[in-house]
Coordinates of C-alpha atoms in Angstrom, one line a residue:
Chain A
M47 CA 1.8 -3.2 -23.4
S48 CA 1.3 -2.3 -19.8
N49 CA 1.1 -5.1 -17.2
T50 CA 2.4 -7.7 -19.7
S51 CA 4.1 -9.5 -16.8
L52 CA 1.1 -9.8 -14.7
L53 CA -1.3 -11.0 -17.4
P54 CA -2.4 -14.6 -17.5
L55 CA -1.5 -17.0 -20.4
L56 CA -4.6 -18.0 -22.4
S57 CA -5.4 -21.0 -24.5
S58 CA -6.7 -20.3 -27.9
S59 CA -10.1 -21.7 -26.8
E60 CA -10.2 -19.4 -23.9
R61 CA -9.3 -16.5 -25.9
Q62 CA -12.0 -17.5 -28.4
F63 CA -14.5 -17.6 -25.5
I64 CA -13.8 -14.2 -24.3
L65 CA -13.6 -12.6 -27.8
Q66 CA -17.0 -14.1 -28.8
G67 CA -18.6 -13.1 -25.4
V68 CA -17.4 -9.5 -25.8
A69 CA -18.6 -9.6 -29.5
S70 CA -22.0 -10.5 -28.4
G71 CA -22.0 -8.0 -25.5
V72 CA -21.8 -10.4 -22.6
R73 CA -18.5 -10.6 -20.5
S74 CA -17.6 -13.7 -18.7
D75 CA -18.4 -12.2 -15.4
G76 CA -21.8 -11.2 -16.8
R77 CA -21.0 -7.5 -17.2
G78 CA -21.9 -5.6 -20.3
R79 CA -19.1 -4.0 -22.3
L80 CA -19.3 -0.6 -20.6
D81 CA -20.2 -1.7 -17.2
A82 CA -17.4 -1.1 -14.7
R83 CA -16.9 -3.1 -11.4
D84 CA -17.9 -1.7 -8.0
I85 CA -15.2 0.6 -6.5
I86 CA -14.3 0.6 -3.0
L87 CA -12.5 3.6 -1.4
E88 CA -10.8 4.1 1.9
T89 CA -8.9 7.3 2.8
G90 CA -6.7 8.4 5.7
L91 CA -5.2 4.9 6.4
L92 CA -1.5 6.1 6.9
P93 CA -1.1 8.6 9.7
Q94 CA 2.5 9.0 8.8
A95 CA 1.7 10.1 5.3
N96 CA 0.3 13.5 4.4
G97 CA -2.4 11.9 2.3
S98 CA -3.3 8.3 1.6
A99 CA -6.1 6.4 0.0
R100 CA -6.8 2.7 -0.9
V101 CA -8.9 1.7 -3.9
I102 CA -10.2 -1.8 -4.4
I103 CA -11.7 -2.9 -7.9
G104 CA -12.4 -6.6 -7.8
N105 CA -9.1 -7.9 -6.6
T106 CA -7.1 -5.1 -7.9
D107 CA -5.9 -3.4 -4.7
I108 CA -4.0 -0.1 -4.8
L109 CA -2.5 1.8 -1.9
V110 CA -1.4 5.3 -2.4
G111 CA 0.6 7.4 0.1
I112 CA 1.5 11.1 -0.5
K113 CA 4.4 12.5 1.5
A114 CA 5.3 16.2 1.3
D115 CA 8.6 17.9 2.2
L116 CA 10.4 21.1 1.5
G117 CA 13.0 21.2 -1.1
L118 CA 14.6 23.2 -3.9
P119 CA 12.7 23.9 -6.9
S120 CA 14.0 22.7 -10.3
Q121 CA 16.4 24.9 -12.3
Q122 CA 14.1 24.8 -15.2
N123 CA 11.0 25.9 -13.3
P124 CA 12.3 27.9 -10.2
D125 CA 8.9 29.2 -9.3
Q126 CA 7.1 25.8 -9.2
G127 CA 6.7 23.1 -6.7
R128 CA 7.6 19.5 -7.7
I129 CA 5.5 16.4 -7.7
H130 CA 7.1 12.9 -8.1
C131 CA 5.0 10.0 -9.0
N132 CA 6.1 6.4 -8.4
V133 CA 4.3 3.1 -8.9
E134 CA 5.5 -0.3 -7.6
C135 CA 4.4 -3.8 -7.4
T136 CA 4.5 -5.6 -4.0
A137 CA 6.1 -8.9 -4.0
T138 CA 2.7 -10.5 -3.4
V139 CA 1.6 -9.5 -6.8
T140 CA 4.9 -10.3 -8.6
N141 CA 5.6 -13.6 -6.8
A142 CA 4.9 -15.6 -9.9
V143 CA 6.6 -13.4 -12.4
D144 CA 10.0 -12.0 -13.1
S145 CA 10.2 -9.0 -10.8
R146 CA 12.2 -7.0 -13.4
D147 CA 9.4 -7.1 -16.0
A148 CA 7.0 -6.1 -13.2
D149 CA 9.4 -3.2 -12.4
S150 CA 9.3 -1.9 -15.8
D151 CA 5.5 -2.1 -16.0
A152 CA 5.2 -0.3 -12.8
E153 CA 7.6 2.4 -14.3
T154 CA 5.3 2.8 -17.2
L155 CA 2.4 3.3 -15.0
G156 CA 4.3 5.8 -13.0
H157 CA 4.9 7.9 -16.2
V158 CA 1.1 7.6 -16.9
I159 CA 0.3 9.0 -13.6
T160 CA 2.7 11.9 -13.8
R161 CA 1.0 12.7 -17.1
I162 CA -2.4 12.7 -15.8
F163 CA -1.9 14.6 -12.7
V164 CA 1.2 16.7 -13.1
N165 CA 1.8 17.2 -17.0
S166 CA -1.9 17.9 -17.5
G167 CA -1.6 21.1 -15.6
C168 CA -4.4 20.3 -13.4
I169 CA -2.4 21.1 -10.2
D170 CA -1.3 24.7 -10.0
L171 CA 2.5 24.0 -9.3
K172 CA 3.2 27.7 -8.7
K173 CA 1.2 27.7 -5.6
L174 CA 3.5 25.1 -4.3
C175 CA 6.3 27.3 -4.5
L176 CA 7.2 29.2 -1.4
I177 CA 10.4 31.3 -2.2
P178 CA 11.1 31.2 -6.0
G179 CA 14.4 29.6 -6.7
S180 CA 15.2 28.3 -3.1
V181 CA 12.2 26.6 -1.3
C182 CA 9.2 24.8 -2.7
W183 CA 6.9 21.8 -1.6
N184 CA 8.0 18.4 -2.9
F185 CA 5.2 16.0 -3.2
Y186 CA 6.0 12.3 -3.4
I187 CA 3.1 10.2 -4.7
D188 CA 3.8 6.5 -4.1
A189 CA 1.3 4.1 -5.3
M190 CA 1.6 0.4 -4.3
I191 CA -0.2 -2.4 -6.3
L192 CA -1.2 -4.8 -3.5
G193 CA -3.4 -7.0 -5.8
F194 CA -3.8 -7.1 -9.6
D195 CA -7.1 -8.0 -11.2
G196 CA -7.1 -5.9 -14.2
N197 CA -7.4 -2.2 -14.9
A198 CA -4.4 -1.0 -12.8
A199 CA -4.0 2.4 -14.4
D200 CA -7.6 3.5 -13.8
A201 CA -7.4 2.3 -10.2
I202 CA -4.2 4.0 -9.4
A203 CA -5.6 7.2 -10.9
Q204 CA -8.7 6.8 -8.6
A205 CA -6.6 6.2 -5.6
V206 CA -4.2 9.2 -6.3
R207 CA -7.1 11.5 -6.7
A208 CA -8.6 10.2 -3.4
A209 CA -5.3 10.5 -1.7
F210 CA -5.1 14.2 -2.8
S211 CA -8.5 14.8 -1.1
D212 CA -6.9 13.5 2.0
L213 CA -3.7 15.5 1.6
R214 CA -3.0 18.0 4.4
I215 CA 0.2 20.1 4.6
P216 CA 1.0 22.5 7.4
R217 CA 0.9 26.2 6.9
V218 CA 4.2 28.0 6.6
V219 CA 5.4 31.4 7.5
I220 CA 7.7 33.0 5.1
D221 CA 9.9 35.7 6.6
T222 CA 10.9 37.9 3.7
G223 CA 12.5 40.4 6.0
S224 CA 15.6 38.4 6.7
T225 CA 18.3 37.7 4.0
P226 CA 18.0 35.0 2.8
P227 CA 14.2 34.7 3.5
T228 CA 13.4 32.0 5.9
V229 CA 10.5 29.6 6.0
E230 CA 9.1 28.5 9.3
I231 CA 6.6 25.5 9.5
D232 CA 3.5 26.0 11.6
E233 CA 3.5 22.8 13.7
D234 CA -0.2 23.1 14.6
L235 CA -1.8 20.4 12.5
R236 CA -5.3 21.9 13.0
R237 CA -4.3 24.6 10.7
A238 CA -3.2 22.2 7.9
F239 CA -4.7 22.5 4.7
C240 CA -5.2 20.9 1.3
P241 CA -3.3 22.8 -1.4
V242 CA -4.9 21.0 -4.3
D243 CA -8.3 21.7 -5.7
V244 CA -9.4 18.0 -5.9
A245 CA -12.6 18.8 -7.8
A246 CA -10.5 19.9 -10.8
L247 CA -8.3 16.8 -10.8
P248 CA -8.9 14.2 -13.6
L249 CA -9.7 10.6 -13.5
S250 CA -8.7 8.2 -16.2
M251 CA -10.9 5.8 -18.1
T252 CA -9.3 3.2 -20.3
M253 CA -11.1 1.8 -23.3
W254 CA -9.7 -1.6 -24.1
K255 CA -10.3 -2.9 -27.7
V256 CA -11.2 -6.6 -27.6
G257 CA -12.0 -8.1 -30.9
M258 CA -13.9 -5.5 -33.0
S259 CA -15.6 -3.8 -29.9
F260 CA -14.2 -1.9 -26.8
L261 CA -15.0 -2.3 -23.2
V262 CA -14.0 -0.7 -19.9
D263 CA -12.6 -2.1 -16.6
P264 CA -11.1 -5.4 -18.0
T265 CA -10.2 -8.5 -16.1
P266 CA -6.6 -9.8 -16.7
A267 CA -7.9 -12.4 -19.0
E268 CA -9.7 -9.7 -21.1
E269 CA -6.5 -7.5 -21.0
A270 CA -4.6 -10.4 -22.3
C271 CA -7.1 -10.5 -25.4
A272 CA -6.9 -6.8 -26.1
S273 CA -5.5 -5.6 -29.2
G274 CA -5.1 -2.1 -28.1
A275 CA -6.1 0.3 -25.1
L276 CA -6.8 4.1 -25.1
L277 CA -6.5 5.9 -21.7
V278 CA -8.5 9.0 -21.6
A279 CA -8.2 11.4 -18.6
A280 CA -11.0 13.8 -17.9
T281 CA -12.2 16.1 -15.1
A282 CA -15.7 16.1 -13.8
T283 CA -16.5 19.0 -15.9
G284 CA -15.6 17.0 -19.1
R285 CA -12.2 18.6 -19.8
V286 CA -9.9 16.2 -21.5
C287 CA -6.4 16.2 -19.9
L288 CA -4.7 13.3 -21.5
V289 CA -5.1 10.8 -24.2
Q290 CA -2.7 8.0 -24.5
T291 CA -2.5 4.4 -25.7
L292 CA -1.5 1.9 -23.1
A293 CA -1.5 -1.3 -25.0
G294 CA -0.2 -1.3 -28.5
G295 CA -1.0 -3.7 -31.3
A296 CA 1.7 -4.5 -33.8
A297 CA 1.9 -1.2 -35.7
Q298 CA 2.4 2.3 -34.5
Y299 CA -0.4 4.0 -36.2
S300 CA 0.3 7.5 -37.7
E301 CA 1.0 9.6 -34.7
S302 CA 1.0 13.4 -35.1
A303 CA -1.2 13.4 -38.1
Q304 CA -4.1 11.9 -36.4
A305 CA -3.5 14.1 -33.3
T306 CA -4.1 17.3 -35.2
A307 CA -7.2 16.0 -37.0
L308 CA -8.7 14.6 -33.7
P309 CA -12.0 16.2 -32.9
V310 CA -12.6 16.9 -29.3
P311 CA -15.9 15.7 -27.9
R312 CA -18.8 18.0 -27.8
G313 CA -16.5 21.1 -28.6
E314 CA -14.9 21.4 -25.2
S315 CA -11.5 22.9 -24.9
T316 CA -8.6 20.5 -24.4
G317 CA -6.2 20.9 -21.6
A318 CA -7.2 21.6 -18.1
Q319 CA -6.4 25.2 -18.0
A320 CA -6.1 27.9 -20.6
G321 CA -2.5 27.8 -21.7
A322 CA -2.0 24.2 -20.7
P323 CA -0.4 22.0 -23.4
P324 CA -2.7 20.6 -25.9
V325 CA -3.8 17.1 -26.0
A326 CA -1.4 14.7 -27.4
V327 CA -2.1 11.4 -28.9
V328 CA 1.0 9.5 -28.1
S329 CA 0.5 6.6 -30.4
A330 CA -2.4 4.6 -31.6
G331 CA -1.1 1.1 -32.0
G332 CA -3.2 -1.0 -34.3
M333 CA -6.5 0.9 -33.9
N334 CA -8.8 2.4 -36.5
P335 CA -8.8 6.2 -36.2
H336 CA -12.6 6.2 -36.2
S337 CA -12.8 3.7 -33.4
I338 CA -10.3 6.1 -31.5
V339 CA -12.7 9.0 -31.8
D340 CA -15.6 6.8 -30.6
M341 CA -13.6 5.5 -27.7
L342 CA -12.5 9.1 -26.8
S343 CA -15.9 10.4 -26.4
T344 CA -17.3 7.4 -24.6
A345 CA -14.3 7.4 -22.3
T346 CA -14.7 11.0 -21.5
E347 CA -18.3 10.6 -20.6
I348 CA -17.4 7.6 -18.3
A349 CA -14.6 9.3 -16.7
Q350 CA -16.8 12.4 -16.0
S351 CA -19.3 10.4 -14.4
V352 CA -17.0 8.3 -12.2
A353 CA -15.1 11.6 -11.3
R354 CA -18.6 13.0 -10.1
K355 CA -19.3 9.8 -8.2
Q356 CA -15.9 9.9 -6.5
D357 CA -16.4 13.5 -5.5
E358 CA -19.6 12.5 -3.9
A359 CA -18.1 9.7 -2.1
L360 CA -15.3 11.8 -1.0
R361 CA -17.8 14.3 0.4
R362 CA -19.4 11.6 2.4
V363 CA -16.2 10.5 3.8
A364 CA -15.3 14.0 4.9
E365 CA -18.8 14.3 6.5
A366 CA -18.3 11.0 8.3
S367 CA -14.9 11.9 9.6
T368 CA -15.9 15.3 11.0
R369 CA -18.7 13.3 12.9
S370 CA -16.4 10.6 14.2
H371 CA -13.2 12.7 14.4
G372 CA -11.4 10.9 11.8
A373 CA -11.7 7.4 13.2
G374 CA -12.1 4.8 10.6
K375 CA -12.8 7.1 7.6
S376 CA -14.1 5.2 4.6
A377 CA -16.9 5.4 2.2
H378 CA -17.9 3.2 -0.7
F379 CA -19.4 3.8 -4.0
V380 CA -21.8 0.9 -3.2
D381 CA -23.3 -0.4 -0.2
Q382 CA -20.6 -3.0 0.5
S383 CA -18.3 -3.0 3.5
V384 CA -14.8 -4.3 2.8
G385 CA -11.7 -3.0 4.2
F386 CA -8.7 -3.7 6.2
F387 CA -10.6 -3.0 9.3
A388 CA -13.9 -4.6 8.1
D389 CA -13.8 -7.5 10.6
S390 CA -10.8 -6.2 12.7
F391 CA -10.4 -6.7 16.3
A392 CA -9.1 -4.3 18.7
A393 CA -7.6 -4.8 22.1
T394 CA -5.3 -3.1 24.4
S395 CA -3.6 -4.9 27.2
G396 CA -2.5 -3.6 30.5
N397 CA -1.5 -5.9 33.3
Chain B
M261 CA 20.2 14.4 26.7
F262 CA 16.7 13.7 28.0
A263 CA 16.3 12.7 31.4
S264 CA 14.5 9.5 31.9
R265 CA 11.5 11.2 33.6
E266 CA 10.8 12.7 30.2
F267 CA 9.9 9.3 29.0
V268 CA 8.2 8.1 32.0
S269 CA 6.4 10.5 34.2
P270 CA 6.6 10.2 38.0
E271 CA 3.1 8.9 37.8
G272 CA 4.3 6.0 35.7
L273 CA 2.8 7.1 32.5
R274 CA 4.8 7.3 29.2
L275 CA 4.8 10.1 26.6
D276 CA 2.0 8.3 24.6
G277 CA 0.0 7.8 27.8
R278 CA 0.7 4.1 28.3
R279 CA 2.0 2.6 31.5
V280 CA 5.3 0.9 31.4
N281 CA 4.0 -2.7 31.1
E282 CA 1.2 -1.8 28.6
L283 CA 1.3 -2.8 24.9
R284 CA 0.1 -0.6 22.1
R285 CA -3.2 -1.3 20.5
L286 CA -3.3 -4.4 18.4
R287 CA -5.6 -4.6 15.5
V288 CA -5.4 -7.5 13.1
R289 CA -7.3 -9.0 10.2
S290 CA -6.6 -12.3 8.6
G291 CA -7.1 -12.9 5.0
P292 CA -7.2 -9.3 3.5
L293 CA -5.6 -10.5 0.2
T294 CA -7.7 -12.8 -1.8
D295 CA -4.8 -13.9 -4.2
A296 CA -2.5 -15.2 -1.6
D297 CA -2.7 -18.6 0.0
G298 CA -2.8 -17.0 3.4
S299 CA -2.4 -13.3 4.3
S300 CA -2.8 -11.0 7.3
Y301 CA -2.8 -7.3 8.2
L302 CA -1.7 -6.2 11.6
E303 CA -1.5 -2.9 13.3
L304 CA 0.7 -2.3 16.4
G305 CA 0.0 1.2 17.3
N306 CA 1.1 3.1 14.3
T307 CA 3.2 0.2 13.1
R308 CA 1.3 -1.5 10.1
V309 CA 2.3 -4.6 8.2
L310 CA 0.8 -6.7 5.5
V311 CA 1.9 -10.3 5.2
A312 CA 1.1 -12.8 2.3
V313 CA 2.1 -16.5 2.5
Y314 CA 2.3 -18.8 -0.5
G315 CA 2.9 -22.5 -0.4
P316 CA 4.0 -25.2 0.1
R317 CA 4.6 -25.1 -3.7
E318 CA 7.1 -26.2 -6.2
V319 CA 10.6 -24.6 -5.7
S320 CA 10.9 -21.6 -7.9
S321 CA 13.5 -19.3 -6.4
A322 CA 17.2 -19.8 -6.9
K323 CA 17.9 -19.6 -3.3
A324 CA 15.4 -22.2 -2.3
A325 CA 16.8 -24.5 -5.2
R326 CA 20.1 -24.2 -3.7
Q327 CA 18.8 -25.1 -0.2
T328 CA 16.8 -28.0 -1.7
T329 CA 19.9 -29.6 -3.2
Q330 CA 21.8 -29.1 0.1
S331 CA 19.1 -30.8 2.2
S332 CA 16.8 -32.6 0.0
D333 CA 14.6 -34.1 2.8
R334 CA 12.9 -30.9 3.9
A335 CA 11.1 -27.9 2.7
T336 CA 12.4 -24.4 2.5
V337 CA 11.1 -21.2 3.9
C338 CA 11.7 -18.2 1.9
C339 CA 11.0 -14.6 3.1
Q340 CA 11.0 -11.4 1.3
F341 CA 10.9 -8.2 3.4
S342 CA 10.2 -4.7 2.0
M343 CA 9.2 -1.3 3.3
A344 CA 7.0 1.0 1.5
T345 CA 8.6 4.3 0.5
F346 CA 6.1 6.1 2.7
S347 CA 6.5 3.9 5.7
G348 CA 9.0 6.0 7.7
G349 CA 9.0 9.6 8.9
E350 CA 11.0 10.6 5.8
R351 CA 10.4 9.3 2.5
R352 CA 13.1 6.8 1.6
R353 CA 13.9 5.5 -1.7
K354 CA 13.4 1.8 -2.1
I355 CA 16.7 -0.1 -2.4
K356 CA 16.4 -3.8 -3.2
G357 CA 18.5 -5.9 -0.9
D358 CA 19.9 -3.3 1.4
R359 CA 21.5 -4.7 4.6
R360 CA 18.6 -4.0 7.0
T361 CA 16.1 -5.5 4.6
M362 CA 18.2 -8.6 4.2
S363 CA 18.8 -9.1 8.0
H364 CA 15.1 -8.8 8.8
A365 CA 14.2 -11.3 6.0
S366 CA 16.8 -13.7 7.2
A367 CA 15.6 -13.3 10.8
L368 CA 12.1 -14.1 9.7
E369 CA 13.2 -17.1 7.7
K370 CA 15.2 -18.6 10.5
A371 CA 12.5 -18.0 13.0
F372 CA 9.8 -19.5 10.9
S373 CA 11.8 -22.5 9.8
S374 CA 11.9 -23.7 13.4
T375 CA 8.1 -22.8 13.9
I376 CA 6.6 -24.4 10.8
A377 CA 6.2 -28.2 11.3
I378 CA 8.7 -28.6 8.6
D379 CA 8.8 -32.4 8.8
K380 CA 5.1 -32.5 8.0
I381 CA 5.4 -30.3 4.9
P382 CA 6.2 -32.1 1.6
P383 CA 10.0 -32.2 1.2
R384 CA 11.6 -30.2 -1.7
S385 CA 8.9 -27.6 -1.6
Q386 CA 9.0 -24.0 -0.8
I387 CA 7.0 -21.8 1.4
D388 CA 7.1 -18.0 0.6
I389 CA 6.3 -15.3 3.0
F390 CA 6.2 -11.8 1.7
V391 CA 6.2 -9.0 4.3
E392 CA 5.4 -5.4 3.4
V393 CA 5.8 -2.8 6.1
L394 CA 3.2 0.0 5.3
Q395 CA 4.2 2.1 8.1
S396 CA 7.0 1.8 10.8
D397 CA 6.8 3.2 14.2
G398 CA 9.0 1.0 16.3
G399 CA 8.6 -2.8 16.9
M400 CA 8.7 -3.5 13.2
L401 CA 10.0 -6.9 13.5
V402 CA 7.6 -7.8 16.3
A403 CA 4.7 -6.7 14.2
C404 CA 6.1 -8.8 11.3
I405 CA 6.5 -12.0 13.3
N406 CA 3.0 -11.8 14.8
A407 CA 1.5 -11.0 11.4
T408 CA 3.4 -13.8 9.8
T409 CA 2.1 -16.3 12.4
L410 CA -1.4 -15.3 11.5
A411 CA -0.9 -15.4 7.7
L412 CA 0.5 -19.0 8.1
I413 CA -2.6 -20.1 10.2
D414 CA -4.7 -18.5 7.4
A415 CA -2.7 -20.3 4.8
G416 CA -3.4 -23.6 6.7
I417 CA 0.3 -24.4 6.9
E418 CA 1.0 -26.5 9.9
I419 CA 2.9 -24.8 12.7
R420 CA 4.1 -26.3 15.9
D421 CA 3.0 -23.5 18.0
Y422 CA 2.1 -19.7 17.6
L423 CA 5.2 -17.7 17.3
C424 CA 4.5 -14.5 19.3
A425 CA 7.0 -11.5 19.7
S426 CA 7.3 -8.6 21.7
S427 CA 9.9 -6.0 22.6
S428 CA 11.0 -4.1 25.5
A429 CA 13.4 -1.2 26.1
L430 CA 15.5 0.2 28.9
L431 CA 15.0 3.9 29.2
N432 CA 17.8 5.1 31.7
D433 CA 16.6 2.9 34.6
I434 CA 13.0 1.8 33.7
T435 CA 12.1 -1.1 31.6
V436 CA 9.2 -0.3 29.2
I437 CA 7.3 -2.9 27.1
D438 CA 6.6 -2.5 23.4
P439 CA 8.5 0.8 22.7
N440 CA 7.5 2.9 19.9
Q441 CA 10.1 4.5 17.5
N442 CA 10.5 7.6 19.7
E443 CA 11.5 5.4 22.8
E444 CA 13.7 3.0 20.7
Q445 CA 15.6 5.9 19.4
S446 CA 15.9 7.8 22.6
F447 CA 19.6 8.4 24.1
G448 CA 20.8 7.7 20.7
G449 CA 19.4 4.2 20.7
S450 CA 18.3 2.8 24.1
P451 CA 18.9 -1.0 24.7
T452 CA 16.0 -2.8 23.1
A453 CA 15.3 -6.6 23.4
T454 CA 13.2 -8.3 20.8
V455 CA 11.9 -11.8 21.8
A456 CA 9.8 -14.4 19.9
V457 CA 8.7 -17.3 21.9
L458 CA 6.6 -20.3 21.2
P459 CA 4.2 -19.9 24.2
V460 CA 2.7 -23.3 24.6
T461 CA 5.6 -25.7 23.8
G462 CA 7.9 -23.1 25.3
G463 CA 11.2 -21.9 24.0
V464 CA 12.7 -18.8 22.6
V465 CA 13.0 -18.8 18.8
Y466 CA 14.4 -15.3 18.3
L467 CA 16.3 -13.1 20.7
D468 CA 17.9 -9.8 19.7
V469 CA 19.4 -7.3 22.1
D470 CA 21.3 -4.4 20.6
T471 CA 23.2 -1.6 22.3
R472 CA 25.6 -2.2 25.1
L473 CA 23.9 -3.3 28.3
H474 CA 24.8 -4.5 31.7
I475 CA 24.3 -8.2 32.1
D476 CA 22.3 -7.8 35.3
R477 CA 19.6 -5.9 33.4
L478 CA 19.4 -8.4 30.6
E479 CA 17.1 -10.7 32.4
E480 CA 14.5 -8.2 33.4
L481 CA 14.5 -6.8 29.9
V482 CA 14.0 -10.3 28.3
N483 CA 11.3 -11.2 30.9
Q484 CA 9.3 -8.0 30.1
A485 CA 9.4 -8.7 26.4
T486 CA 8.5 -12.3 27.0
T487 CA 5.5 -11.3 29.1
G488 CA 4.4 -9.0 26.2
A489 CA 4.8 -11.8 23.9
L490 CA 2.6 -14.1 25.9
T491 CA -0.1 -11.3 26.1
I492 CA 0.0 -11.1 22.3
H493 CA -0.4 -14.9 22.2
T494 CA -3.7 -14.8 24.1
L495 CA -4.9 -11.9 21.8
L496 CA -3.9 -13.7 18.5
E497 CA -5.4 -17.0 19.7
K498 CA -8.8 -15.3 20.3
V499 CA -8.6 -13.9 16.8
V500 CA -8.0 -17.2 15.2
R501 CA -10.8 -18.9 17.5
D502 CA -13.3 -16.3 16.5
R503 CA -12.5 -16.5 12.8
T504 CA -12.6 -20.3 12.8
Q505 CA -15.8 -20.3 14.7
S506 CA -17.5 -17.9 12.3
T507 CA -16.1 -19.8 9.3
V508 CA -17.6 -23.1 10.8
S509 CA -20.8 -21.6 11.5
T510 CA -21.2 -20.1 7.9
T511 CA -20.1 -23.4 6.4
S512 CA -22.6 -25.4 8.5
A513 CA -25.4 -23.0 7.8
Q514 CA -24.6 -23.4 3.9
Q515 CA -24.7 -27.1 4.4
N516 CA -28.1 -26.9 6.2
A517 CA -29.6 -24.7 3.6

């Protein structure tokens, strides 16, 4: 189960309280089962990274930086660029727990992010290859969990998608005349561009099974009560890119048999692109197959709407930054102003 | 090699447009993290750090337990220092416990052990300082020390005085204050002094000069860094005063309501 090391220990009465609340449709913070918390988004925080974003959901606080450099393509795919995803917990989050447990949880989340953004085929890796077999772009996506208050996977996916919208890489000039061909980087950052179609990137929505019903965007206490979780990644157009269980109950429920029989909501094609690998249900620990189908369609719908909302927010960020020349880019899904700089103080001193 | 005039123009301006005795822009926020007992975020130019403070609390780490058995009449300060993988110019893989990380952590531990009013803290307890460098562009330790002071104040841990730090570097023959990474690494590592002082009670808590340097130049270098640290003290004090004032006014407004 993901984030095991970060979850609180609950007494049986606390557990009972949460389970009964969820069963009657009211959660301990007053939300309904399918109500997500407000999301706060900031982009362009790290000038030394090629793209960066911070997402805050409750007290869950995720900072993502994307760095790009030129490197060697892999031997298996010499005509493709490479994307490396890495998630880590900061000491502020793990201070109470064994850091090795937290590291392995972070690694699991890193794999999930790789599957959502890289393995889903939503990013055209061939466009990131400059000279097949010798030079390609390497993207390093590093997510830092600065605060944990439930729902880390979805928050990281949000932050990574926003960081991609902020991503700028320099243009390169490829001299094919010389042998071997050489690559020259255009240092003029005004000509830098975003190589990724952000609108086509998916967002994830995880459905957590608590008691007999499922809910989205859990708090740590609700995560601790969950008997299973299904992560669904979908694009704004409703294409499903990944379905994976995060939290597993006791049993690994028949894997491949369910995967082939799984209907895709509203007859839309699976996989982000034609020819992309089909959706794989990794495992369905302890969940009824019927509830999985339910969860899948609901999650897809929510992921779709959140992706659209984020696109709109990112558009607002872009507009604001062109007006203010990039100073303090930030936009919020809600009218609420929180950020590193919200009550910051600026001073220069010259004596 | 570069000539010194490339770092400081004849008009006395540096490559980033500052004068020789000018600090970079300082932006701070205290209490950005809600989970920690105290926290702060600080920007010194492009250097950005995030600090969280926990404690005083029960001894949990093995290191603190060892120190507690050695000196059972006092509290222990523990510091963890880490740099984000995207903090530098090149991406670097995170290595736990590499030499640079350890030396920064121990420098912070020592400096703050003598800044925190340790005799007023319950003995056999532990104060944890977690420092995360989000971006480094020179003056990393300077930013960490200033941010930690703010985080300790935010946590309400009693300190004897503000611990304020600054640095200075000698570029050929010119002393510049608060060098950025470019200036720190010029001439294959120019002499840089990092100084942390207790401005009101007086006293230097941390001093670090690397690279060979003629003794005649040392005083000027340290003096410049100290001047910078004193300037930072006035800035930090204003932040703390403003924050306290706004907290007090909101609390009293709530009480009146």
